[in-house]
Amino acid sequence: MFHPDLISQSCQYEDKIVGMPFSIGYSMLYYNKVLLQKYGKTIPETWDELIDTSKYILEKENNTNLIGYNGLFDDSEHGLCSLIEFIYSCRNSVDSPFPDMENEIFHSDIDFALNSLFGGNALFIKFWTLPNSMLELMEYDMAPLPGKLKGVSGTSIAGYNIGIDSSISKRKINAAIEALKFLSSKELQKKYLLNDDLVSGITELYKDEEVCKHIRCDAFLKVQPIGRPTTNLYSSTEYYQRIINYAHQYLYGNETASKALKQISDLTAIHFISMTKDRPSKIYANIYFIIVNVLSFIFLTSIILLFTKKYKVYFDYLSPSFWIVIIIGLIIILSSFYTTIGPYTNMKCKLHNILLLFGCTMNISPFLHKLIVDCPERNKISEWASKHSNLFILIFMVINSILSLITLINQNPEVETVILNEGENFRKCSAKGKISLVIMGLVLFYYFFIVISILFLCYIEWCVKTYIYDVRTITIAIYFNVISATLHTILYFTNFKNYIFYFIFNNGFIIMSAVTSYIFEFGFRLFIPFNKKKENEVILYINTIYNLRGNKNNMDNNQQSFSSNIFTDISSSSDSTERSSEINPKYCHISTTPSISNNSFFLKLVNYHNQSINMRSGSIVPSNDISSSKKSNVI
């Protein structure tokens, strides 16, 4: 019944109809019919025709008081409407949407326009719909505003809508509905229209013969309404004033049209990183896309090396299944990149955090398991972990799932809109509200508990010669992880002023974490065979692993427990002593006497840290057992 554009432009909020038009007003073109008839000119349908007609009549009349066009571009809301409808009139077709702010843009207030209408000293005037009775007293008639192309125009909407308050009581709701139906009915609208009391939004009334005898139906049938812009980023007054100021900088200042229009567009535009749209951020998105995918491919294909004869021995520190878990964890960390492409949403921010949670946990939990199993002090946790390795990892996955579920059901917004006075607005992930901060605290506590546990165990097992490289490189990787996690957390509370910088730093920290973890946990092992400079050290490292694995069934069943004795590594030959020193740092002591059993807890930790020992999961390996078979098993 109503004009479809009228409903969509003035009666909707968040895609819901919240009212019905009761009395409306359109901005129309008032043309001086006397002068147009005098010079045989038609009503202009395009802006070019309006300009040409104005120039022609102004030259013929030679009257300095005659105005060509009064566009009502003042610094009030009327000026805003003039600007919006003008841009809207520059569409390529009637069905085209509101154009991008990349077009082009006449100064007087409403009093001046009215005086011009009544004085007859203008060719064309843009003004709001006037009652037909008033129009008949003027030298002007009314038509739709022109556009860039014939048949395409734009008309601002004014007037009043009626609706039902959502807080109305149930007792009154039915009566309110009936009142709404009555006020918006065709019968009542026609009555008021004929009485010159209002302009109706019901299109069908302008096809009624009785109505068309009194008003200019053809003009109302051709209008193409455009509502006033709205945003929840500013108050209406502030928003309108900013638009007008930018437009005036072009109209009456020295600003270029393209810059003024971009400034207007940036007021409400939310910028984001995109791989498809032709915008400056595309290059950064594509660069990171390539990096992430190349790294993921390298990580994934390197799993094959776990099962090759040449490299298999260098990965004996963990089982192949644990190495695969670690690599998958790194790939999941990298995959969080995809949540930063496109507009930020609550779900994207939650998914981003969930991916990082699972990825980081999968990356470091296998090392925690290994360090617990190899703890020099025999305990129940080590024994349990040794027998239930898969369940150990599963427990972390369950904790991850619980934290992820809590994150998903959290109703607090996870997205913050950064509004810049002179710049490009954007959104970023943020922890807003107490619940979000509590969840973040739980996740960080959980993550750093794992990290601190690993560092604690690395300290204890620092001088275990069986896997001296592993403990040190794990420690380095963990430190890089802590730095990356800390920097990534700081991003949540940092006031960035540029969305591209935010994207670069956000993903840069994540990629740094994944790459350093891969290098120090996995990648360095690929270069051990090529380390000619420390060939003796490498051979001893391999022999140690090989002999521990090969002599597993020859160990003495009466071997002493961890808590009472540690076998020290004293080689019987000068050659073994020399080789032993190569992987025994100067701060790792070699002692022939037990020095741990009677110390306090902290001294015990220090002694464990400094004591150079050889061990295999579940038992300490006598050094003389290793050294005696070392030479016969050189790989």
XYZ file of C-alpha atoms in Angstrom:
635
model
C 0.000 0.000 0.000
C 2.753 2.439 0.951
C 5.679 3.363 -1.247
C 8.216 0.552 -0.618
C 11.188 2.926 -0.424
C 9.311 5.058 2.081
C 8.947 2.123 4.468
C 12.530 0.936 4.107
C 14.047 4.423 4.389
C 12.031 5.947 7.224
C 10.124 3.248 9.110
C 12.725 0.562 9.827
C 15.254 0.049 12.583
C 17.668 -2.898 12.579
C 15.721 -4.490 9.698
C 12.427 -4.308 11.628
C 9.438 -2.087 10.800
C 8.841 0.101 13.849
C 6.120 2.422 12.538
C 3.892 3.480 9.659
C 4.020 6.823 7.810
C 1.169 9.105 8.803
C 2.089 12.473 7.346
C 5.127 12.939 5.143
C 6.958 15.653 3.298
C 9.175 15.425 0.250
C 11.841 17.789 -0.968
C 10.798 18.863 -4.449
C 11.989 21.037 -7.286
C 9.991 24.241 -7.629
C 10.348 25.684 -11.097
C 9.354 29.158 -12.305
C 6.648 28.227 -14.774
C 6.333 31.819 -16.045
C 9.970 32.035 -17.148
C 10.049 28.483 -18.501
C 6.985 29.199 -20.652
C 8.463 32.545 -21.759
C 11.576 30.884 -23.186
C 9.968 27.606 -24.225
C 11.971 25.476 -21.800
C 10.839 22.188 -20.298
C 11.102 21.037 -16.712
C 14.683 19.748 -16.280
C 15.036 16.059 -15.502
C 18.804 16.044 -15.063
C 21.252 18.333 -13.291
C 22.905 19.142 -16.609
C 19.535 20.222 -18.038
C 18.919 22.362 -14.948
C 22.313 24.052 -15.315
C 21.874 24.619 -19.063
C 18.362 25.995 -18.656
C 19.472 28.256 -15.801
C 22.412 29.638 -17.768
C 20.262 30.298 -20.849
C 17.461 32.155 -19.019
C 19.894 34.091 -16.800
C 21.718 35.373 -19.886
C 18.450 36.309 -21.613
C 16.960 38.031 -18.568
C 20.182 39.874 -17.650
C 18.781 40.372 -14.128
C 21.385 40.324 -11.357
C 18.681 39.606 -8.753
C 17.545 36.459 -10.532
C 18.828 33.217 -8.966
C 19.515 30.200 -11.140
C 19.106 27.520 -8.453
C 18.657 27.656 -4.709
C 19.753 24.230 -3.488
C 19.130 24.782 0.250
C 22.697 23.806 1.166
C 22.743 25.588 4.507
C 24.491 24.346 7.654
C 21.357 22.849 9.187
C 19.687 19.491 8.770
C 18.116 20.816 5.570
C 21.601 21.112 4.100
C 22.301 17.518 5.068
C 19.167 16.353 3.265
C 20.158 18.343 0.164
C 23.562 16.684 0.153
C 22.238 13.154 0.654
C 19.521 13.417 -1.977
C 21.939 14.947 -4.455
C 24.372 12.040 -4.054
C 21.453 9.611 -4.222
C 20.312 11.245 -7.478
C 23.662 10.331 -9.044
C 22.869 6.613 -9.178
C 23.297 4.764 -12.461
C 19.710 3.502 -12.461
C 16.503 3.662 -10.429
C 17.269 0.302 -8.816
C 20.892 1.115 -7.955
C 21.777 1.412 -4.246
C 23.117 4.524 -2.576
C 26.370 5.388 -4.389
C 29.802 5.232 -2.840
C 30.975 8.637 -1.648
C 33.074 9.193 -4.759
C 30.840 11.613 -6.760
C 30.514 15.460 -6.852
C 28.386 18.114 -5.152
C 24.650 24.625 -4.633
C 24.093 28.053 -0.105
C 21.122 29.537 1.508
C 18.917 28.853 4.503
C 15.241 27.974 4.606
C 14.112 31.604 5.051
C 15.959 32.647 1.919
C 14.362 29.806 -0.021
C 10.873 30.779 1.119
C 11.472 34.442 0.254
C 12.650 33.376 -3.190
C 9.517 31.299 -3.685
C 7.208 34.133 -2.750
C 9.334 36.781 -4.492
C 9.665 34.892 -7.756
C 13.358 35.851 -8.089
C 14.694 32.352 -8.795
C 14.462 29.947 -11.668
C 14.707 26.770 -9.611
C 14.381 26.221 -5.881
C 14.693 23.086 -3.864
C 12.185 23.070 -1.016
C 9.855 20.831 0.921
C 6.322 20.028 -0.270
C 3.933 22.908 0.191
C 0.129 22.717 0.430
C -1.543 22.865 -2.955
C -3.528 25.943 -1.899
C -0.257 27.828 -1.267
C 1.337 26.621 -4.480
C -1.502 28.070 -6.547
C -0.605 31.575 -5.298
C 2.986 31.344 -6.559
C 4.716 31.603 -9.926
C 6.121 28.149 -9.344
C 5.076 24.608 -9.923
C 6.430 21.430 -8.407
C 8.346 18.484 -9.931
C 10.734 15.772 -8.727
C 14.334 16.827 -8.290
C 16.583 16.047 -11.264
C 19.392 13.505 -11.293
C 22.550 12.642 -13.137
C 20.525 10.602 -15.645
C 16.956 10.958 -16.859
C 14.524 9.032 -14.726
C 16.956 8.878 -11.799
C 16.587 11.288 -8.887
C 16.612 11.520 -5.123
C 14.102 13.002 -2.700
C 14.600 13.492 1.021
C 11.844 12.411 3.404
C 10.367 14.373 6.272
C 7.185 13.941 8.295
C 5.776 11.815 11.079
C 5.498 8.083 11.650
C 3.167 6.329 14.026
C 3.803 3.108 15.868
C 3.088 1.163 19.059
C 5.322 1.481 22.087
C 6.890 -1.863 23.038
C 6.175 -1.176 26.722
C 2.412 -0.829 26.213
C 0.300 -3.014 28.488
C -1.439 -6.085 27.087
C -4.767 -4.563 28.055
C -4.227 -1.684 25.623
C -2.434 -3.473 22.812
C -5.564 -4.385 20.818
C -6.931 -0.840 21.029
C -3.542 0.520 19.875
C -3.557 -1.804 16.877
C -7.008 -0.618 15.870
C -5.932 3.012 16.210
C -2.868 2.324 14.033
C -5.015 0.667 11.381
C -7.430 3.608 11.366
C -4.761 6.344 11.111
C -2.933 4.534 8.315
C -6.081 3.557 6.404
C -6.551 4.676 2.812
C -9.899 6.317 3.637
C -8.524 8.627 6.349
C -5.353 9.403 4.386
C -7.440 10.376 1.325
C -9.632 12.662 3.430
C -6.619 14.535 4.862
C -4.938 14.649 1.442
C -7.988 16.273 -0.177
C -8.188 18.778 2.685
C -4.546 19.754 2.096
C -3.722 18.621 5.615
C -0.929 16.174 4.755
C 1.052 14.398 2.066
C 0.317 10.677 2.150
C 2.785 7.878 1.655
C 0.135 5.613 0.093
C 1.099 5.376 -3.584
C -2.338 4.237 -4.742
C -3.920 7.547 -3.711
C -1.923 9.349 -6.426
C -3.706 7.232 -9.016
C -7.138 8.268 -7.715
C -8.895 10.650 -10.173
C -10.578 12.636 -7.397
C -7.254 13.236 -5.661
C -5.424 14.115 -8.878
C -7.884 16.927 -9.597
C -6.540 18.775 -6.534
C -2.824 17.897 -6.363
C 0.051 17.125 -8.768
C -0.083 13.340 -8.695
C 2.495 12.913 -11.450
C 5.155 14.603 -9.307
C 4.474 12.386 -6.293
C 4.421 9.214 -8.399
C 7.920 9.973 -9.709
C 9.628 10.645 -6.369
C 12.482 8.334 -5.342
C 12.743 8.695 -1.541
C 16.010 8.528 0.393
C 16.057 8.648 4.167
C 18.426 10.687 6.275
C 21.564 8.810 7.277
C 21.677 7.326 10.744
C 24.414 5.744 12.810
C 24.908 4.464 16.327
C 28.502 5.735 16.365
C 27.543 9.367 17.062
C 24.553 11.367 18.192
C 22.367 12.559 15.310
C 23.318 16.194 15.880
C 27.055 15.483 15.905
C 26.823 13.197 12.893
C 24.815 15.647 10.779
C 27.105 18.529 11.693
C 30.209 16.587 10.687
C 28.734 15.715 7.298
C 27.743 19.331 6.674
C 31.176 20.608 7.716
C 32.974 18.288 5.317
C 30.575 19.208 2.481
C 31.071 22.930 3.132
C 34.848 22.511 3.061
C 34.395 21.545 -0.570
C 31.529 23.883 -1.474
C 32.894 27.028 0.138
C 36.465 26.076 0.974
C 39.503 24.686 -0.804
C 38.905 20.983 -0.202
C 38.670 18.621 -3.158
C 35.433 16.754 -3.800
C 37.061 13.331 -3.534
C 38.617 14.068 -0.135
C 35.436 15.666 1.252
C 33.375 12.679 0.154
C 35.878 10.218 1.596
C 35.771 12.069 4.927
C 31.975 11.805 4.926
C 32.161 8.116 4.056
C 34.756 7.456 6.780
C 32.424 8.803 9.462
C 30.408 5.596 9.458
C 32.566 3.217 7.437
C 34.096 0.357 9.405
C 37.350 -0.554 7.711
C 38.750 -4.065 7.738
C 41.390 -6.208 6.096
C 40.142 -7.817 2.915
C 41.707 -10.087 0.334
C 39.137 -9.432 -2.384
C 38.192 -5.755 -2.287
C 40.334 -3.216 -4.077
C 41.641 -1.381 -1.039
C 45.111 -0.674 0.435
C 44.807 -3.489 2.969
C 44.612 -6.134 0.238
C 48.377 -6.373 -0.126
C 48.880 -7.035 3.606
C 46.182 -9.685 3.626
C 47.725 -11.470 0.661
C 51.247 -11.350 2.112
C 50.105 -12.872 5.390
C 47.939 -15.374 3.541
C 50.967 -16.612 1.610
C 53.149 -16.752 4.745
C 50.557 -18.683 6.748
C 49.888 -21.199 4.005
C 53.565 -21.759 3.163
C 54.406 -22.280 6.852
C 51.439 -24.628 7.312
C 52.597 -26.661 4.302
C 56.171 -26.853 5.634
C 54.979 -27.881 9.092
C 52.649 -30.521 7.730
C 55.069 -32.104 5.257
C 57.870 -32.244 7.845
C 55.853 -34.917 9.672
C 57.098 -37.334 6.987
C 60.645 -37.006 8.391
C 59.523 -38.685 11.620
C 59.373 -41.951 9.720
C 62.576 -41.693 7.647
C 65.663 -43.675 8.644
C 67.983 -40.672 8.436
C 66.059 -38.458 10.849
C 64.087 -40.884 12.988
C 66.747 -41.122 15.709
C 66.751 -37.336 16.224
C 63.068 -37.426 17.177
C 63.332 -40.213 19.775
C 62.677 -37.674 22.520
C 58.929 -38.029 21.893
C 56.767 -40.611 20.213
C 55.697 -39.902 16.581
C 52.085 -39.397 17.713
C 53.188 -36.653 20.141
C 55.223 -34.916 17.437
C 52.152 -34.988 15.186
C 50.070 -33.411 17.975
C 52.689 -30.658 18.299
C 52.716 -29.933 14.554
C 48.902 -29.889 14.368
C 48.905 -27.455 17.286
C 51.214 -25.096 15.377
C 48.999 -25.275 12.279
C 45.927 -24.471 14.401
C 47.753 -21.444 15.827
C 48.480 -20.233 12.290
C 44.872 -20.863 11.204
C 43.683 -18.180 13.660
C 44.850 -15.761 10.931
C 41.682 -16.447 8.931
C 39.486 -14.998 11.703
C 41.193 -11.615 11.207
C 40.140 -11.344 7.534
C 36.905 -9.463 6.854
C 34.727 -7.570 9.340
C 35.285 -8.438 12.994
C 32.339 -10.076 14.736
C 31.779 -11.479 18.224
C 31.909 -15.021 16.875
C 35.144 -14.385 14.994
C 36.827 -13.014 18.116
C 35.671 -15.989 20.168
C 36.812 -18.438 17.494
C 40.173 -16.650 17.313
C 40.752 -17.168 21.031
C 39.562 -20.780 20.906
C 41.957 -21.639 18.070
C 44.861 -20.097 19.967
C 43.869 -21.962 23.125
C 43.762 -25.366 21.436
C 46.824 -24.681 19.298
C 49.059 -23.527 22.157
C 47.980 -26.359 24.442
C 48.520 -29.030 21.783
C 51.915 -27.543 21.064
C 53.319 -27.681 24.608
C 51.368 -30.367 26.507
C 53.369 -33.297 24.979
C 56.563 -31.725 26.348
C 54.980 -31.363 29.770
C 54.091 -35.049 29.650
C 57.658 -36.030 28.733
C 59.223 -33.847 31.430
C 56.863 -35.246 34.070
C 57.643 -38.827 33.066
C 61.408 -38.135 33.142
C 61.354 -36.301 36.453
C 64.461 -37.421 38.460
C 62.368 -37.749 41.621
C 60.118 -40.795 41.498
C 56.486 -39.854 42.208
C 52.949 -41.057 41.536
C 52.228 -38.403 38.918
C 55.206 -39.494 36.840
C 54.218 -43.132 37.092
C 50.610 -42.383 36.134
C 51.620 -40.157 33.210
C 54.003 -42.829 31.957
C 51.195 -45.385 31.768
C 48.450 -43.048 30.467
C 50.080 -40.778 27.894
C 46.994 -40.458 25.658
C 44.715 -39.782 28.615
C 47.172 -37.116 29.782
C 46.737 -35.186 26.511
C 42.985 -35.850 26.504
C 42.618 -34.138 29.881
C 44.006 -30.928 28.404
C 41.637 -31.203 25.439
C 38.705 -31.555 27.850
C 39.818 -28.463 29.785
C 40.178 -26.612 26.479
C 36.657 -27.642 25.480
C 35.212 -26.426 28.793
C 36.955 -23.054 28.496
C 35.827 -22.801 24.855
C 32.220 -23.523 25.813
C 32.356 -20.827 28.497
C 33.759 -18.426 25.888
C 30.984 -19.226 23.412
C 28.101 -18.811 25.861
C 29.481 -15.507 27.175
C 26.996 -12.820 26.082
C 29.315 -9.863 26.600
C 30.468 -8.230 23.339
C 33.940 -9.301 22.267
C 34.288 -6.585 19.605
C 35.265 -2.980 20.233
C 34.597 -0.260 17.630
C 37.462 2.223 17.439
C 36.082 5.651 16.423
C 38.641 8.124 15.120
C 37.913 11.826 14.651
C 40.228 12.070 11.663
C 40.918 8.587 10.408
C 39.471 5.254 9.442
C 37.205 3.567 11.970
C 37.692 -0.144 12.589
C 36.824 -2.942 14.962
C 39.095 -5.097 17.065
C 38.751 -7.942 19.517
C 38.537 -6.791 23.111
C 37.636 -8.084 26.555
C 34.766 -5.890 27.717
C 32.863 -6.538 30.917
C 33.700 -8.455 34.073
C 32.704 -11.847 32.669
C 34.973 -11.492 29.641
C 37.859 -10.399 31.858
C 37.290 -13.353 34.191
C 37.282 -15.777 31.246
C 40.469 -14.231 29.903
C 42.025 -14.524 33.348
C 41.092 -18.209 33.560
C 42.590 -18.944 30.145
C 45.801 -17.065 30.933
C 46.095 -18.752 34.326
C 45.608 -22.158 32.693
C 48.162 -21.423 29.961
C 50.804 -19.967 32.265
C 50.329 -22.830 34.726
C 51.382 -25.221 31.963
C 54.243 -22.939 30.949
C 55.557 -22.525 34.497
C 55.311 -26.295 35.050
C 57.391 -26.916 31.939
C 60.006 -24.325 32.914
C 60.165 -25.783 36.430
C 60.792 -29.280 35.117
C 63.275 -27.993 32.539
C 65.203 -26.411 35.392
C 65.312 -29.712 37.257
C 66.346 -31.699 34.185
C 68.707 -29.044 32.788
C 71.824 -31.248 32.906
C 70.299 -34.588 31.931
C 72.759 -35.538 29.196
C 70.382 -37.998 27.545
C 68.347 -35.126 26.148
C 70.410 -32.068 26.942
C 69.568 -30.457 23.572
C 65.859 -31.077 24.009
C 65.528 -29.434 27.416
C 67.415 -26.341 26.309
C 65.547 -25.844 23.047
C 62.187 -26.469 24.756
C 63.080 -23.759 27.262
C 63.916 -21.295 24.483
C 60.670 -22.127 22.660
C 58.645 -21.641 25.852
C 60.228 -18.230 26.483
C 59.291 -17.128 22.971
C 55.758 -18.460 23.555
C 55.479 -16.447 26.764
C 56.664 -13.278 24.991
C 54.185 -13.810 22.129
C 51.284 -14.584 24.480
C 52.073 -11.513 26.589
C 52.259 -9.228 23.554
C 49.049 -10.685 22.137
C 47.273 -10.068 25.459
C 48.547 -6.475 25.546
C 46.930 -5.945 22.137
C 43.519 -6.316 23.786
C 44.175 -3.223 25.875
C 46.239 -1.146 23.417
C 44.629 1.868 21.742
C 45.536 1.383 18.100
C 44.751 4.235 15.693
C 45.226 2.268 12.482
C 43.495 -0.967 11.541
C 46.346 -2.076 9.270
C 48.894 -1.771 12.094
C 46.556 -3.711 14.368
C 46.301 -6.492 11.785
C 50.075 -6.599 11.232
C 50.983 -6.755 14.923
C 48.185 -9.159 15.847
C 49.145 -11.746 13.245
C 52.849 -10.976 13.482
C 52.996 -12.063 17.133
C 51.107 -15.249 16.332
C 53.345 -16.157 13.392
C 56.426 -15.390 15.479
C 55.201 -17.779 18.158
C 54.511 -20.566 15.645
C 57.823 -20.171 13.806
C 60.017 -20.017 16.920
C 58.204 -22.995 18.410
C 58.742 -24.990 15.236
C 62.445 -24.071 15.016
C 63.343 -24.853 18.615
C 61.038 -27.836 19.104
C 61.207 -29.563 15.747
C 63.153 -27.783 13.038
C 66.630 -27.700 14.646
C 66.722 -31.516 14.577
C 66.671 -31.431 10.789
C 70.086 -29.746 10.724
C 71.913 -31.962 13.244
C 73.357 -34.239 10.511
C 74.893 -31.177 8.824
C 76.514 -29.759 11.960
C 80.108 -30.665 11.060
C 81.576 -28.177 13.527
C 80.391 -30.219 16.511
C 80.551 -33.646 14.968
C 81.890 -35.391 18.098
C 79.176 -33.842 20.220
C 76.493 -34.938 17.787
C 77.847 -38.520 17.638
C 77.852 -38.761 21.409
C 74.292 -37.423 21.526
C 73.128 -40.036 19.024
C 75.052 -42.858 20.777
C 73.525 -41.923 24.089
C 70.010 -42.195 22.697
C 70.877 -45.358 20.787
C 72.440 -47.138 23.774
C 69.623 -46.171 26.099
C 67.164 -47.660 23.643
C 69.290 -50.716 22.856
C 70.225 -51.603 26.451
C 66.741 -51.275 27.847
C 66.424 -54.988 28.631
C 69.951 -55.302 30.053
C 69.492 -52.909 32.952
C 70.109 -54.153 36.454
C 66.798 -55.017 38.152
C 68.272 -53.909 41.475
C 68.986 -50.393 40.231
C 68.696 -47.807 43.011
C 65.731 -45.392 43.081
C 65.826 -41.753 41.976
C 65.312 -40.428 45.465
C 68.433 -42.029 46.941
C 71.201 -42.155 44.303
C 72.278 -40.748 40.974
C 74.898 -42.558 38.939
C 77.535 -40.171 37.813
C 79.151 -40.293 34.445
C 82.863 -41.088 34.834
C 84.330 -42.618 31.731
C 87.111 -45.173 32.173
C 89.020 -44.015 29.114
C 90.401 -40.621 28.254
C 88.461 -40.709 24.998
C 85.134 -41.112 26.748
C 86.030 -38.401 29.211
C 86.848 -36.047 26.403
C 83.633 -36.817 24.569
C 81.586 -36.520 27.741
C 82.841 -33.033 28.384
C 81.700 -31.944 24.955
C 78.038 -32.099 25.896
C 78.550 -31.353 29.557
C 78.433 -27.568 30.090
C 80.866 -26.092 32.604
C 78.081 -25.355 35.069
C 76.864 -28.996 35.112
C 78.843 -30.817 37.820
C 80.093 -34.384 37.555
C 80.282 -35.965 40.959
C 81.056 -39.470 42.265
C 79.101 -39.016 45.490
C 75.373 -38.690 45.939
C 74.588 -35.132 46.952
C 70.823 -34.897 46.823
C 69.169 -37.151 49.342
C 69.649 -35.139 52.536
C 69.249 -31.590 51.241
C 66.313 -29.223 51.696
C 63.727 -28.922 48.930
C 65.277 -25.869 47.259
C 68.833 -27.162 47.566
C 67.628 -30.432 46.161
C 66.221 -28.617 43.139
C 69.519 -26.794 42.637
C 71.442 -30.043 42.875
C 69.168 -31.707 40.364
C 69.640 -28.718 38.088
C 73.448 -28.882 38.270
C 73.917 -32.672 38.388
C 75.053 -34.187 35.092
C 73.248 -37.509 34.645
C 72.181 -39.953 31.971
C 68.647 -41.276 32.158
C 65.830 -42.937 30.327
C 62.127 -42.526 31.050
C 61.396 -44.436 34.191
C 65.000 -45.153 35.258
C 68.485 -43.740 35.730
C 71.111 -45.161 33.423
C 74.558 -45.988 34.853
C 77.135 -44.002 32.947
C 79.614 -46.868 32.811
C 76.963 -48.994 31.067
C 76.701 -46.377 28.359
C 80.371 -45.679 27.953
C 81.287 -49.364 27.715
C 79.128 -49.941 24.663
C 79.448 -46.503 23.139
C 82.273 -47.228 20.734
C 80.715 -50.366 19.310
C 77.522 -48.623 18.336
C 78.636 -45.475 16.574
C 76.041 -44.499 13.980
